[in-house]
Short mmCIF file of C-alpha atoms in Angstrom, two decimals:
data_model
loop_
_atom_site.label_atom_id
_atom_site.label_comp_id
_atom_site.label_asym_id
_atom_site.label_seq_id
_atom_site.Cartn_x
_atom_site.Cartn_y
_atom_site.Cartn_z
CA MET H 1 -38.65 -11.12 -82.03
CA ASN H 2 -35.09 -10.72 -81.84
CA LYS H 3 -33.39 -14.07 -80.86
CA SER H 4 -30.45 -12.41 -79.17
CA LEU H 5 -32.92 -11.07 -76.54
CA LEU H 6 -34.21 -14.48 -75.70
CA ALA H 7 -32.96 -15.83 -72.01
CA THR H 8 -32.14 -19.24 -73.66
CA GLU H 9 -29.66 -17.70 -76.01
CA GLN H 10 -27.95 -15.62 -73.77
CA ILE H 11 -24.33 -16.62 -72.38
CA SER H 12 -24.24 -18.20 -68.87
CA GLU H 13 -21.45 -15.76 -67.13
CA ALA H 14 -21.04 -18.27 -64.46
CA HIS H 15 -19.66 -21.04 -66.87
CA ARG H 16 -17.38 -18.91 -69.07
CA ASP H 17 -14.36 -21.13 -68.06
CA LEU H 18 -16.35 -24.31 -68.46
CA GLU H 19 -13.65 -26.23 -70.55
CA THR H 20 -10.76 -25.38 -68.21
CA ARG H 21 -12.69 -27.25 -65.52
CA SER H 22 -11.96 -30.58 -64.37
CA THR H 23 -14.34 -33.47 -65.49
CA PRO H 24 -15.96 -33.80 -62.12
CA GLN H 25 -16.61 -30.03 -62.03
CA VAL H 26 -18.18 -29.89 -65.68
CA VAL H 27 -20.37 -32.85 -64.40
CA GLN H 28 -21.47 -30.95 -61.47
CA ALA H 29 -22.02 -27.82 -63.15
CA LEU H 30 -24.37 -29.66 -65.65
CA VAL H 31 -26.40 -31.38 -62.95
CA ASP H 32 -26.65 -28.45 -60.38
CA ASP H 33 -27.92 -26.63 -63.67
CA GLN H 34 -30.98 -29.05 -63.97
CA LEU H 35 -32.33 -28.03 -60.77
CA HIS H 36 -33.57 -24.93 -62.50
CA ALA H 37 -35.71 -26.93 -64.92
CA VAL H 38 -37.54 -28.35 -61.94
CA GLU H 39 -38.07 -24.69 -60.38
CA ALA H 40 -39.35 -23.68 -63.85
CA VAL H 41 -41.96 -26.35 -63.97
CA GLN H 42 -42.81 -25.66 -60.52
CA ARG H 43 -43.43 -21.80 -61.06
CA ALA H 44 -45.58 -23.14 -64.38
CA ALA H 45 -47.64 -25.61 -62.21
CA PRO H 46 -50.95 -23.19 -62.17
CA GLN H 47 -50.59 -22.97 -66.15
CA ILE H 48 -50.38 -26.84 -66.30
CA VAL H 49 -53.28 -27.14 -64.52
CA ARG H 50 -55.13 -24.95 -66.80
CA ALA H 51 -53.90 -26.86 -69.83
CA VAL H 52 -55.22 -30.15 -68.25
CA GLU H 53 -58.54 -28.87 -67.63
CA ARG H 54 -59.02 -27.53 -71.11
CA ALA H 55 -57.88 -30.63 -72.71
CA ALA H 56 -59.63 -32.91 -70.59
CA GLU H 57 -63.00 -31.44 -71.88
CA ARG H 58 -61.72 -32.10 -75.25
CA MET H 59 -60.86 -35.60 -74.82
CA LEU H 60 -64.22 -36.50 -73.35
CA GLU H 61 -65.44 -35.50 -76.59
CA GLY H 62 -63.28 -37.77 -78.33
CA GLY H 63 -60.81 -35.43 -79.50
CA ARG H 64 -56.86 -36.35 -79.89
CA LEU H 65 -53.56 -34.81 -78.71
CA ILE H 66 -51.21 -33.67 -81.34
CA TYR H 67 -47.83 -32.72 -80.33
CA VAL H 68 -46.06 -30.35 -82.58
CA GLY H 69 -42.39 -29.05 -82.40
CA ALA H 70 -38.96 -29.13 -84.17
CA GLY H 71 -35.44 -30.98 -83.05
CA THR H 72 -35.44 -31.52 -79.31
CA SER H 73 -38.84 -30.02 -78.50
CA GLY H 74 -40.34 -32.13 -81.41
CA ARG H 75 -38.56 -35.37 -80.26
CA LEU H 76 -39.75 -34.88 -76.78
CA GLY H 77 -43.36 -34.49 -77.88
CA GLN H 78 -43.40 -37.74 -79.99
CA LEU H 79 -41.82 -39.45 -77.11
CA ASP H 80 -44.69 -38.37 -74.85
CA ALA H 81 -47.30 -39.20 -77.42
CA SER H 82 -45.61 -42.60 -77.81
CA GLU H 83 -45.69 -43.51 -74.24
CA LEU H 84 -49.30 -42.91 -73.56
CA PRO H 85 -50.67 -46.08 -75.27
CA PRO H 86 -48.48 -48.96 -73.49
CA THR H 87 -48.81 -46.94 -70.02
CA PHE H 88 -52.44 -45.93 -70.21
CA SER H 89 -54.07 -47.88 -73.06
CA TRP H 90 -54.77 -44.83 -74.76
CA PRO H 91 -55.56 -45.23 -78.35
CA PRO H 92 -52.45 -44.35 -80.42
CA GLU H 93 -54.66 -42.85 -83.16
CA ARG H 94 -55.46 -40.34 -80.38
CA ALA H 95 -51.89 -39.33 -79.63
CA LEU H 96 -50.12 -37.98 -82.68
CA ALA H 97 -46.89 -36.02 -83.26
CA CYS H 98 -45.61 -33.63 -85.91
CA ILE H 99 -42.09 -32.89 -86.07
CA ALA H 100 -40.48 -30.41 -88.56
CA GLY H 101 -38.62 -32.30 -91.23
CA GLY H 102 -40.76 -35.42 -91.03
CA PRO H 103 -39.91 -38.61 -89.36
CA GLU H 104 -36.31 -38.60 -90.43
CA ALA H 105 -35.71 -35.82 -87.83
CA LEU H 106 -36.29 -37.79 -85.15
CA TRP H 107 -32.99 -39.31 -85.63
CA ARG H 108 -30.97 -36.64 -87.58
CA ALA H 109 -31.43 -32.74 -87.66
CA VAL H 110 -33.17 -31.51 -91.02
CA GLU H 111 -31.61 -28.12 -91.69
CA GLY H 112 -34.27 -25.25 -92.27
CA ALA H 113 -37.38 -27.22 -91.50
CA GLU H 114 -38.11 -25.47 -88.15
CA ASP H 115 -38.34 -22.20 -90.27
CA ASP H 116 -41.37 -23.86 -92.31
CA PHE H 117 -44.50 -22.25 -91.22
CA GLU H 118 -46.51 -23.52 -93.91
CA ALA H 119 -45.31 -26.91 -93.30
CA GLY H 120 -46.42 -26.82 -89.90
CA ARG H 121 -50.05 -25.92 -90.99
CA ARG H 122 -50.04 -28.48 -93.53
CA ASP H 123 -48.98 -31.27 -91.31
CA VAL H 124 -51.88 -30.75 -88.82
CA LEU H 125 -54.53 -29.81 -91.76
CA ALA H 126 -53.27 -33.39 -92.93
CA LEU H 127 -54.06 -35.10 -89.71
CA GLN H 128 -58.01 -33.74 -90.39
CA ALA H 129 -57.84 -31.66 -86.88
CA THR H 130 -61.18 -30.87 -85.76
CA SER H 131 -62.45 -28.70 -82.70
CA SER H 132 -62.34 -31.52 -80.45
CA ASP H 133 -58.58 -31.76 -81.00
CA VAL H 134 -55.52 -30.27 -78.76
CA ILE H 135 -52.39 -29.00 -80.49
CA ILE H 136 -49.63 -28.73 -78.34
CA GLY H 137 -46.73 -26.53 -79.90
CA ILE H 138 -43.47 -27.00 -77.97
CA ALA H 139 -40.39 -24.77 -78.66
CA ALA H 140 -37.57 -23.46 -76.29
CA SER H 141 -37.18 -20.22 -77.96
CA GLY H 142 -41.00 -19.79 -78.28
CA THR H 143 -40.66 -18.29 -81.67
CA THR H 144 -40.28 -21.46 -84.00
CA PRO H 145 -42.20 -20.85 -86.94
CA TYR H 146 -43.16 -24.85 -87.38
CA PRO H 147 -45.38 -25.05 -84.45
CA LEU H 148 -46.59 -21.64 -84.69
CA GLY H 149 -48.05 -22.91 -88.55
CA ALA H 150 -49.55 -25.74 -86.49
CA PHE H 151 -51.57 -23.05 -84.37
CA ALA H 152 -52.68 -21.38 -87.46
CA ALA H 153 -54.12 -24.66 -88.70
CA ALA H 154 -55.53 -25.18 -85.10
CA ARG H 155 -57.40 -21.64 -85.36
CA GLU H 156 -58.89 -22.73 -88.62
CA VAL H 157 -60.58 -25.73 -87.19
CA GLY H 158 -61.39 -24.47 -83.67
CA ALA H 159 -58.89 -26.71 -82.02
CA LEU H 160 -57.32 -26.17 -78.41
CA THR H 161 -53.91 -24.82 -78.46
CA ILE H 162 -51.45 -25.23 -75.75
CA GLY H 163 -48.02 -23.56 -76.25
CA ILE H 164 -44.95 -24.51 -74.12
CA ALA H 165 -41.93 -22.23 -74.46
CA ASN H 166 -38.79 -21.64 -72.44
CA ASN H 167 -39.01 -17.85 -72.79
CA PRO H 168 -41.90 -15.39 -71.69
CA GLU H 169 -43.83 -13.42 -73.94
CA THR H 170 -42.79 -15.24 -76.93
CA PRO H 171 -45.19 -15.86 -79.80
CA ILE H 172 -45.67 -19.74 -79.03
CA VAL H 173 -47.20 -18.52 -75.73
CA GLN H 174 -49.00 -15.25 -76.96
CA GLN H 175 -50.62 -17.29 -79.75
CA SER H 176 -51.57 -20.13 -77.75
CA GLU H 177 -55.02 -20.26 -75.66
CA VAL H 178 -53.06 -21.96 -72.73
CA GLY H 179 -49.42 -20.81 -72.44
CA ILE H 180 -47.05 -22.73 -70.51
CA VAL H 181 -43.87 -20.59 -69.83
CA LEU H 182 -40.66 -22.56 -68.44
CA ASP H 183 -38.48 -19.70 -68.05
CA THR H 184 -35.09 -21.55 -67.56
CA GLY H 185 -32.96 -18.95 -68.46
CA PRO H 186 -29.33 -19.37 -70.12
CA GLU H 187 -27.48 -22.59 -70.52
CA VAL H 188 -24.45 -23.93 -69.07
CA ILE H 189 -23.51 -24.74 -72.82
CA SER H 190 -24.84 -21.68 -74.26
CA GLY H 191 -27.93 -21.96 -76.81
CA SER H 192 -27.81 -25.87 -76.36
CA THR H 193 -31.44 -26.10 -75.21
CA ARG H 194 -31.32 -29.70 -75.02
CA LEU H 195 -30.09 -29.23 -71.55
CA LYS H 196 -32.29 -27.69 -68.81
CA ALA H 197 -34.46 -26.29 -71.38
CA GLY H 198 -35.26 -29.64 -72.65
CA THR H 199 -35.54 -31.34 -69.11
CA ALA H 200 -38.06 -29.00 -68.19
CA GLN H 201 -40.05 -29.54 -71.20
CA LYS H 202 -39.75 -33.26 -70.47
CA ILE H 203 -41.15 -32.64 -66.71
CA ALA H 204 -43.95 -30.58 -67.93
CA LEU H 205 -45.07 -32.98 -70.76
CA ASN H 206 -45.09 -36.05 -68.24
CA THR H 207 -46.77 -33.84 -65.68
CA PHE H 208 -49.54 -32.42 -68.08
CA SER H 209 -50.20 -36.00 -69.81
CA SER H 210 -50.27 -37.90 -66.51
CA THR H 211 -52.34 -35.69 -64.95
CA LEU H 212 -54.84 -35.93 -67.82
CA MET H 213 -54.80 -39.61 -67.77
CA VAL H 214 -55.54 -39.58 -64.26
CA ARG H 215 -58.54 -37.09 -64.56
CA LEU H 216 -59.59 -39.55 -67.60
CA GLY H 217 -59.78 -42.42 -65.23
CA LYS H 218 -56.71 -44.30 -66.46
CA VAL H 219 -55.30 -44.57 -62.78
CA TYR H 220 -57.02 -45.88 -59.78
CA GLY H 221 -55.49 -44.46 -56.55
CA ASN H 222 -51.89 -44.16 -57.77
CA LEU H 223 -51.98 -47.63 -59.47
CA MET H 224 -51.29 -47.75 -63.39
CA VAL H 225 -54.35 -49.99 -63.86
CA ASP H 226 -54.70 -49.28 -67.75
CA VAL H 227 -51.12 -50.63 -68.42
CA GLN H 228 -51.08 -53.04 -71.76
CA ALA H 229 -49.28 -56.14 -70.24
CA THR H 230 -47.53 -56.89 -73.54
CA ASN H 231 -44.01 -58.49 -72.50
CA ALA H 232 -43.24 -60.34 -69.30
CA LYS H 233 -42.00 -57.60 -67.39
CA LEU H 234 -45.42 -56.03 -67.68
CA LEU H 235 -47.41 -59.24 -67.01
CA ALA H 236 -45.58 -59.39 -63.81
CA ARG H 237 -46.41 -55.93 -63.26
CA ALA H 238 -49.84 -56.37 -63.90
CA VAL H 239 -49.86 -59.05 -61.23
CA ARG H 240 -48.62 -56.88 -58.83
CA LEU H 241 -51.08 -54.09 -59.62
CA THR H 242 -53.85 -56.13 -58.99
CA VAL H 243 -52.76 -57.35 -55.76
CA ALA H 244 -52.10 -54.01 -54.54
CA ALA H 245 -55.37 -53.12 -55.45
CA THR H 246 -57.53 -56.07 -54.02
CA GLY H 247 -55.30 -57.47 -51.47
CA ALA H 248 -55.82 -60.89 -53.37
CA THR H 249 -53.13 -63.56 -53.35
CA GLU H 250 -50.79 -63.60 -56.36
CA ALA H 251 -52.29 -66.74 -57.36
CA GLU H 252 -55.80 -65.20 -57.26
CA ALA H 253 -54.70 -62.12 -59.00
CA ARG H 254 -52.94 -64.13 -62.01
CA ALA H 255 -55.84 -66.39 -62.31
CA ALA H 256 -58.32 -63.25 -62.58
CA LEU H 257 -56.19 -61.55 -65.06
CA GLU H 258 -55.67 -65.04 -67.42
CA ARG H 259 -59.57 -65.05 -67.30
CA CYS H 260 -59.82 -61.46 -68.79
CA GLY H 261 -56.82 -61.20 -71.06
CA TYR H 262 -54.60 -59.42 -68.71
CA ARG H 263 -56.76 -56.56 -68.17
CA VAL H 264 -55.92 -55.10 -64.82
CA LYS H 265 -59.06 -52.79 -64.21
CA THR H 266 -61.35 -55.90 -64.98
CA ALA H 267 -59.38 -58.04 -62.84
CA ILE H 268 -59.77 -55.67 -59.85
CA VAL H 269 -63.56 -55.72 -60.34
CA MET H 270 -63.83 -59.34 -60.90
CA LEU H 271 -62.04 -60.08 -57.60
CA GLU H 272 -63.74 -56.81 -55.56
CA LYS H 273 -67.25 -57.75 -56.79
CA ASN H 274 -66.97 -61.43 -57.26
CA LEU H 275 -68.05 -61.42 -60.94
CA GLY H 276 -66.74 -63.14 -64.28
CA ALA H 277 -64.60 -61.31 -66.82
CA GLU H 278 -67.47 -60.42 -69.08
CA ALA H 279 -69.67 -58.91 -66.19
CA ALA H 280 -66.86 -56.89 -65.01
CA GLN H 281 -66.02 -55.43 -68.07
CA ALA H 282 -69.72 -54.63 -68.77
CA LEU H 283 -69.66 -52.86 -65.46
CA LEU H 284 -66.53 -50.65 -66.33
CA ASP H 285 -68.22 -49.73 -69.67
CA GLU H 286 -70.90 -48.28 -68.20
CA VAL H 287 -68.88 -45.95 -65.98
CA ASP H 288 -66.22 -45.24 -68.77
CA GLY H 289 -63.88 -47.33 -67.43
CA ASN H 290 -63.45 -45.58 -64.16
CA VAL H 291 -62.74 -48.45 -61.45
CA ARG H 292 -63.66 -46.38 -58.53
CA ARG H 293 -67.06 -45.56 -59.76
CA ALA H 294 -67.33 -49.41 -60.80
CA LEU H 295 -66.75 -50.43 -57.48
CA GLY H 296 -69.43 -48.00 -56.12
CA SER H 297 -66.74 -46.41 -53.65
#
């Protein structure tokens, strides 16, 4: 595909005089343009729904989320993967990321790495991907060889492929089982897809993974009840969440949390069902950690 035809590579005619504008005007132009990122994700909502529903099936089989991308897209994939364990107690070995050029590329550009199709294929196969896994390929252009190589590996093992791109009718979309098109158009600074294209990717990834966690029982109501309370801020949050879920006093919530190792779900069931920590955890285990089912409501 001719990259010069891609919308993300086009020159924004509305911003040809950008460097002549005042600082407030440049800031306003960049901020205003970000609104198009939100609009692009809104248009892609039905595609995100399909991606969540298909991915949930694989996760219930014990599968993994494997994010693959280059440059900004790869870093955003790594970010989404790294945030799932502390936010939802998702096992870290089930949220992985491959970035073109390897870990060094998280901090500095590795020239030419994104063009290595075989590296994308090798990196996914090195993770011993299976048919239960979900490979999420991310590329603003939609043409990047590295994630396309990852898709080739995914097809070899029968893994689900989800493609996220900022240009329609591109290989990342066409070669995935579920394509998510975030059509953000030209950038204020032409070609710099770390701007609204990257913003749209971040919103889409947040939406996809958070909805997936909701479907997998990692949320009770709208409370983040699977949080890992690993520091003072999160310990305090665990108390607030337990109080919000049960109506208990802060002292009661803290006492329950202390008895169960600060597992919010367990504390909620303890307080609502008047159970000890072991019995509450056993009840949760019977219903795959779903608080509402454990409470019988």
